[in-house]
Amino acid sequence: RKEVEQDPGPFNVPEGATVAFNCTYSNSASQSFFWYRQDCRKEPKLLMSVYSSGNEDGRFTAQLNRASQYISLLIRDSKLSDSATYLCVASIQYGNKLVFGAGTILRVKS
Amino acid sequence: ETGVTQSPTHLIKTRGQQVTLRCSSQSGHNTVSWYQQALGQGPQFIFQYYREEENGRGNFPPRFSGLQFPNYSSELNVNALELDDSALYLCASSLAGSRNTIYFGEGSWLTVV
């Protein structure tokens, strides 16, 4: 079983749609969680950290459920520019080894 | 720009050869990590260096080795290359003990033929 599992997609959605990605992690010692965005043939870039209380950054909302070891990302009002691979990440210690999921592909179409 | 630079950006090697990839960390960052990302997969942790010492290693064989220099730049060396070593190799720098963002370089694309 992989430490971080994601639905690979692809998710094909129209502009303006709301889309949700889910992720589960197996290591209960994980303390820090993130969503990264990766464009084709580019490096991953931090989209947002994920906190137990949930956090929002514009059109993006992330949630963490430690009891279920489950992380989610909600994107509202999808834009063409949101098309990318979204990587779910867990870490036992901040700044230490990052454990990535395989990524979920999002394609937003006009 | 993340301030993390990697070289070379692309290279092709033959099976059995050796390769050295280089990374220049963001100024002031004393921790560097290397990741391997195969096609269609997420990045996999290779190892991390802190103040020139290895500080954690993933599930990679000993033919993957590294160095961190006093100026915090870093190298990843891979010996006896195999076809499955073909991947994007990513360097990430951060400041240990802080909650600052981890910054990735643009990566080195390695193709083994």
Short mmCIF file of C-alpha atoms in Angstrom, two decimals:
data_model
loop_
_atom_site.label_atom_id
_atom_site.label_comp_id
_atom_site.label_asym_id
_atom_site.label_seq_id
_atom_site.Cartn_x
_atom_site.Cartn_y
_atom_site.Cartn_z
CA ARG A 1 0.00 0.00 0.00
CA LYS A 2 1.33 3.43 -0.90
CA GLU A 3 1.85 5.89 1.96
CA VAL A 4 -0.18 8.58 0.19
CA GLU A 5 -2.93 7.59 -2.22
CA GLN A 6 -4.83 9.76 -4.65
CA ASP A 7 -7.33 9.20 -7.41
CA PRO A 8 -5.19 9.69 -10.55
CA GLY A 9 -8.08 11.09 -12.61
CA PRO A 10 -8.05 12.70 -15.04
CA PHE A 11 -10.82 15.00 -13.94
CA ASN A 12 -12.23 16.76 -17.00
CA VAL A 13 -14.39 19.70 -15.97
CA PRO A 14 -15.85 22.77 -17.67
CA GLU A 15 -14.77 26.26 -16.73
CA GLY A 16 -16.63 27.50 -13.68
CA ALA A 17 -17.14 24.03 -12.21
CA THR A 18 -16.34 23.02 -8.66
CA VAL A 19 -14.06 20.02 -8.33
CA ALA A 20 -12.86 18.09 -5.29
CA PHE A 21 -9.79 15.91 -4.87
CA ASN A 22 -9.34 13.39 -2.11
CA CYS A 23 -6.25 11.84 -0.64
CA THR A 24 -5.53 9.34 2.13
CA TYR A 25 -2.32 8.75 4.04
CA SER A 26 -1.29 5.63 5.92
CA ASN A 27 1.34 6.89 8.37
CA SER A 28 -0.46 8.10 11.48
CA ALA A 29 2.76 9.85 12.58
CA SER A 30 2.39 12.34 9.73
CA GLN A 31 2.22 15.86 11.08
CA SER A 32 2.31 18.23 8.14
CA PHE A 33 0.26 18.14 4.99
CA PHE A 34 0.32 20.05 1.74
CA TRP A 35 -1.10 20.31 -1.71
CA TYR A 36 1.38 20.95 -4.50
CA ARG A 37 0.60 21.85 -8.08
CA GLN A 38 2.74 20.56 -10.93
CA ASP A 39 2.47 21.78 -14.49
CA CYS A 40 3.56 19.53 -17.35
CA ARG A 41 7.31 18.93 -17.25
CA LYS A 42 7.80 21.51 -14.49
CA GLU A 43 8.76 21.30 -10.84
CA PRO A 44 6.10 20.97 -8.09
CA LYS A 45 5.03 24.25 -6.52
CA LEU A 46 3.36 24.64 -3.15
CA LEU A 47 -0.32 25.43 -3.53
CA MET A 48 -1.23 25.44 0.15
CA SER A 49 -0.57 23.86 3.49
CA VAL A 50 -3.40 21.90 5.09
CA TYR A 51 -4.46 22.42 8.68
CA SER A 52 -6.86 20.50 10.91
CA SER A 53 -9.12 23.52 11.14
CA GLY A 54 -9.33 23.71 7.37
CA ASN A 55 -8.01 26.60 5.39
CA GLU A 56 -9.02 28.62 2.40
CA ASP A 57 -7.02 30.60 -0.15
CA GLY A 58 -9.25 32.32 -2.66
CA ARG A 59 -10.97 29.65 -4.72
CA PHE A 60 -9.08 26.84 -2.99
CA THR A 61 -10.13 25.13 0.24
CA ALA A 62 -8.18 22.37 1.95
CA GLN A 63 -9.41 20.10 4.73
CA LEU A 64 -7.68 17.57 6.96
CA ASN A 65 -9.36 14.79 8.91
CA ARG A 66 -6.74 13.21 11.16
CA ALA A 67 -9.09 10.55 12.50
CA SER A 68 -9.78 9.25 9.01
CA GLN A 69 -6.28 10.14 7.71
CA TYR A 70 -7.93 11.96 4.87
CA ILE A 71 -7.08 15.20 3.06
CA SER A 72 -9.15 17.07 0.52
CA LEU A 73 -8.80 19.97 -1.87
CA LEU A 74 -11.79 21.86 -3.26
CA ILE A 75 -11.43 24.18 -6.24
CA ARG A 76 -14.33 26.51 -6.95
CA ASP A 77 -15.02 28.37 -10.19
CA SER A 78 -12.37 26.41 -12.12
CA LYS A 79 -10.23 28.33 -14.58
CA LEU A 80 -8.43 27.06 -17.66
CA SER A 81 -5.20 27.93 -15.87
CA ASP A 82 -6.04 25.47 -13.07
CA SER A 83 -5.27 22.59 -15.46
CA ALA A 84 -2.36 20.75 -13.87
CA THR A 85 -1.48 17.76 -11.71
CA TYR A 86 -2.27 18.19 -8.02
CA LEU A 87 0.00 16.34 -5.62
CA CYS A 88 -1.05 15.45 -2.08
CA VAL A 89 1.88 15.46 0.33
CA ALA A 90 2.44 14.30 3.91
CA SER A 91 5.45 14.80 6.13
CA ILE A 92 6.35 13.36 9.53
CA GLN A 93 8.34 16.42 10.45
CA TYR A 94 8.13 19.83 8.91
CA GLY A 95 10.91 20.26 6.38
CA ASN A 96 11.82 16.61 6.53
CA LYS A 97 11.05 13.91 4.02
CA LEU A 98 8.00 14.75 1.93
CA VAL A 99 5.87 11.78 0.87
CA PHE A 100 4.00 12.51 -2.35
CA GLY A 101 0.98 10.87 -3.81
CA ALA A 102 1.08 10.02 -7.50
CA GLY A 103 -1.00 13.09 -8.32
CA THR A 104 -4.44 13.85 -9.69
CA ILE A 105 -4.72 15.28 -13.19
CA LEU A 106 -7.16 18.15 -13.68
CA ARG A 107 -8.18 19.36 -17.11
CA VAL A 108 -10.41 22.42 -17.27
CA LYS A 109 -12.06 22.94 -20.64
CA SER A 110 -13.83 25.95 -22.13
CA GLU B 1 11.82 32.03 -9.41
CA THR B 2 12.60 29.79 -6.41
CA GLY B 3 16.29 30.57 -6.18
CA VAL B 4 17.13 26.88 -6.56
CA THR B 5 19.03 26.08 -9.72
CA GLN B 6 19.85 22.67 -11.11
CA SER B 7 22.16 21.50 -13.85
CA PRO B 8 22.14 20.04 -16.35
CA THR B 9 18.50 20.44 -17.35
CA HIS B 10 18.51 17.47 -19.71
CA LEU B 11 20.96 14.66 -20.32
CA ILE B 12 21.16 11.25 -21.93
CA LYS B 13 23.35 8.50 -20.55
CA THR B 14 24.02 4.89 -21.45
CA ARG B 15 23.20 2.01 -19.13
CA GLY B 16 26.14 1.32 -16.82
CA GLN B 17 27.49 4.86 -16.92
CA GLN B 18 27.69 7.28 -14.01
CA VAL B 19 26.02 10.67 -13.70
CA THR B 20 26.40 13.72 -11.46
CA LEU B 21 23.59 16.19 -11.05
CA ARG B 22 24.12 19.55 -9.36
CA CYS B 23 21.99 21.86 -7.28
CA SER B 24 22.54 25.36 -6.01
CA SER B 25 20.29 26.05 -3.03
CA GLN B 26 18.46 29.22 -2.21
CA SER B 27 20.67 31.60 -0.26
CA GLY B 28 20.66 30.82 3.47
CA HIS B 29 19.04 27.40 3.12
CA ASN B 30 21.07 24.78 4.95
CA THR B 31 19.01 21.71 4.08
CA VAL B 32 18.77 20.10 0.67
CA SER B 33 16.75 17.09 -0.42
CA TRP B 34 16.75 15.11 -3.63
CA TYR B 35 13.74 13.45 -5.20
CA GLN B 36 13.25 11.15 -8.17
CA GLN B 37 10.07 11.50 -10.21
CA ALA B 38 9.37 8.81 -12.77
CA LEU B 39 6.80 9.44 -15.48
CA GLY B 40 3.26 9.35 -14.11
CA GLN B 41 4.42 9.14 -10.49
CA GLY B 42 4.87 11.56 -7.65
CA PRO B 43 8.37 12.52 -6.52
CA GLN B 44 10.10 9.89 -4.36
CA PHE B 45 12.48 10.96 -1.59
CA ILE B 46 16.07 9.89 -2.23
CA PHE B 47 17.94 11.57 0.66
CA GLN B 48 18.42 14.78 2.57
CA TYR B 49 21.55 16.65 3.61
CA TYR B 50 21.88 19.07 6.50
CA ARG B 51 25.16 20.88 7.12
CA GLU B 52 27.05 18.49 4.83
CA GLU B 53 25.80 15.33 6.57
CA GLU B 54 23.22 12.88 5.25
CA ASN B 55 20.09 13.38 7.34
CA GLY B 56 17.64 10.75 6.15
CA ARG B 57 17.46 8.41 3.20
CA GLY B 58 14.65 6.89 1.20
CA ASN B 59 14.42 3.43 -0.30
CA PHE B 60 17.19 3.84 -2.86
CA PRO B 61 20.25 1.60 -3.35
CA PRO B 62 23.78 2.71 -2.36
CA ARG B 63 24.64 3.54 -5.97
CA PHE B 64 22.67 6.73 -5.32
CA SER B 65 24.95 8.97 -3.31
CA GLY B 66 25.21 12.64 -2.55
CA LEU B 67 27.28 15.49 -1.25
CA GLN B 68 26.55 18.85 0.27
CA PHE B 69 29.24 21.50 0.21
CA PRO B 70 30.02 24.29 2.73
CA ASN B 71 28.18 26.80 0.54
CA TYR B 72 25.15 24.43 0.75
CA SER B 73 25.27 23.51 -2.92
CA SER B 74 24.76 19.82 -3.52
CA GLU B 75 25.42 16.92 -5.87
CA LEU B 76 23.54 13.72 -6.60
CA ASN B 77 25.65 10.91 -8.03
CA VAL B 78 24.24 7.77 -9.57
CA ASN B 79 26.54 4.91 -10.49
CA ALA B 80 25.90 1.93 -12.76
CA LEU B 81 22.89 3.56 -14.38
CA GLU B 82 19.88 1.39 -15.15
CA LEU B 83 17.07 2.04 -17.59
CA ASP B 84 14.65 2.56 -14.68
CA ASP B 85 16.77 5.47 -13.46
CA SER B 86 15.27 7.52 -16.29
CA ALA B 87 13.33 10.23 -14.47
CA LEU B 88 13.12 13.85 -13.42
CA TYR B 89 15.49 14.51 -10.52
CA LEU B 90 14.41 17.34 -8.26
CA CYS B 91 16.42 19.25 -5.71
CA ALA B 92 14.59 20.99 -2.87
CA SER B 93 16.08 23.42 -0.38
CA SER B 94 14.77 24.68 2.93
CA LEU B 95 15.86 26.19 6.20
CA ALA B 96 15.97 23.54 8.91
CA GLY B 97 13.79 24.09 11.95
CA SER B 98 11.57 26.66 10.32
CA ARG B 99 8.16 26.46 8.78
CA ASN B 100 9.38 28.18 5.66
CA THR B 101 8.40 26.82 2.31
CA ILE B 102 10.45 24.09 0.70
CA TYR B 103 11.61 25.31 -2.70
CA PHE B 104 12.10 22.99 -5.65
CA GLY B 105 14.46 23.54 -8.53
CA GLU B 106 13.26 22.98 -12.08
CA GLY B 107 14.84 19.56 -12.15
CA SER B 108 17.21 17.55 -14.29
CA TRP B 109 15.69 15.22 -16.87
CA LEU B 110 17.78 12.06 -17.11
CA THR B 111 17.25 9.53 -19.88
CA VAL B 112 19.14 6.23 -19.70
CA VAL B 113 19.35 4.30 -22.96
#
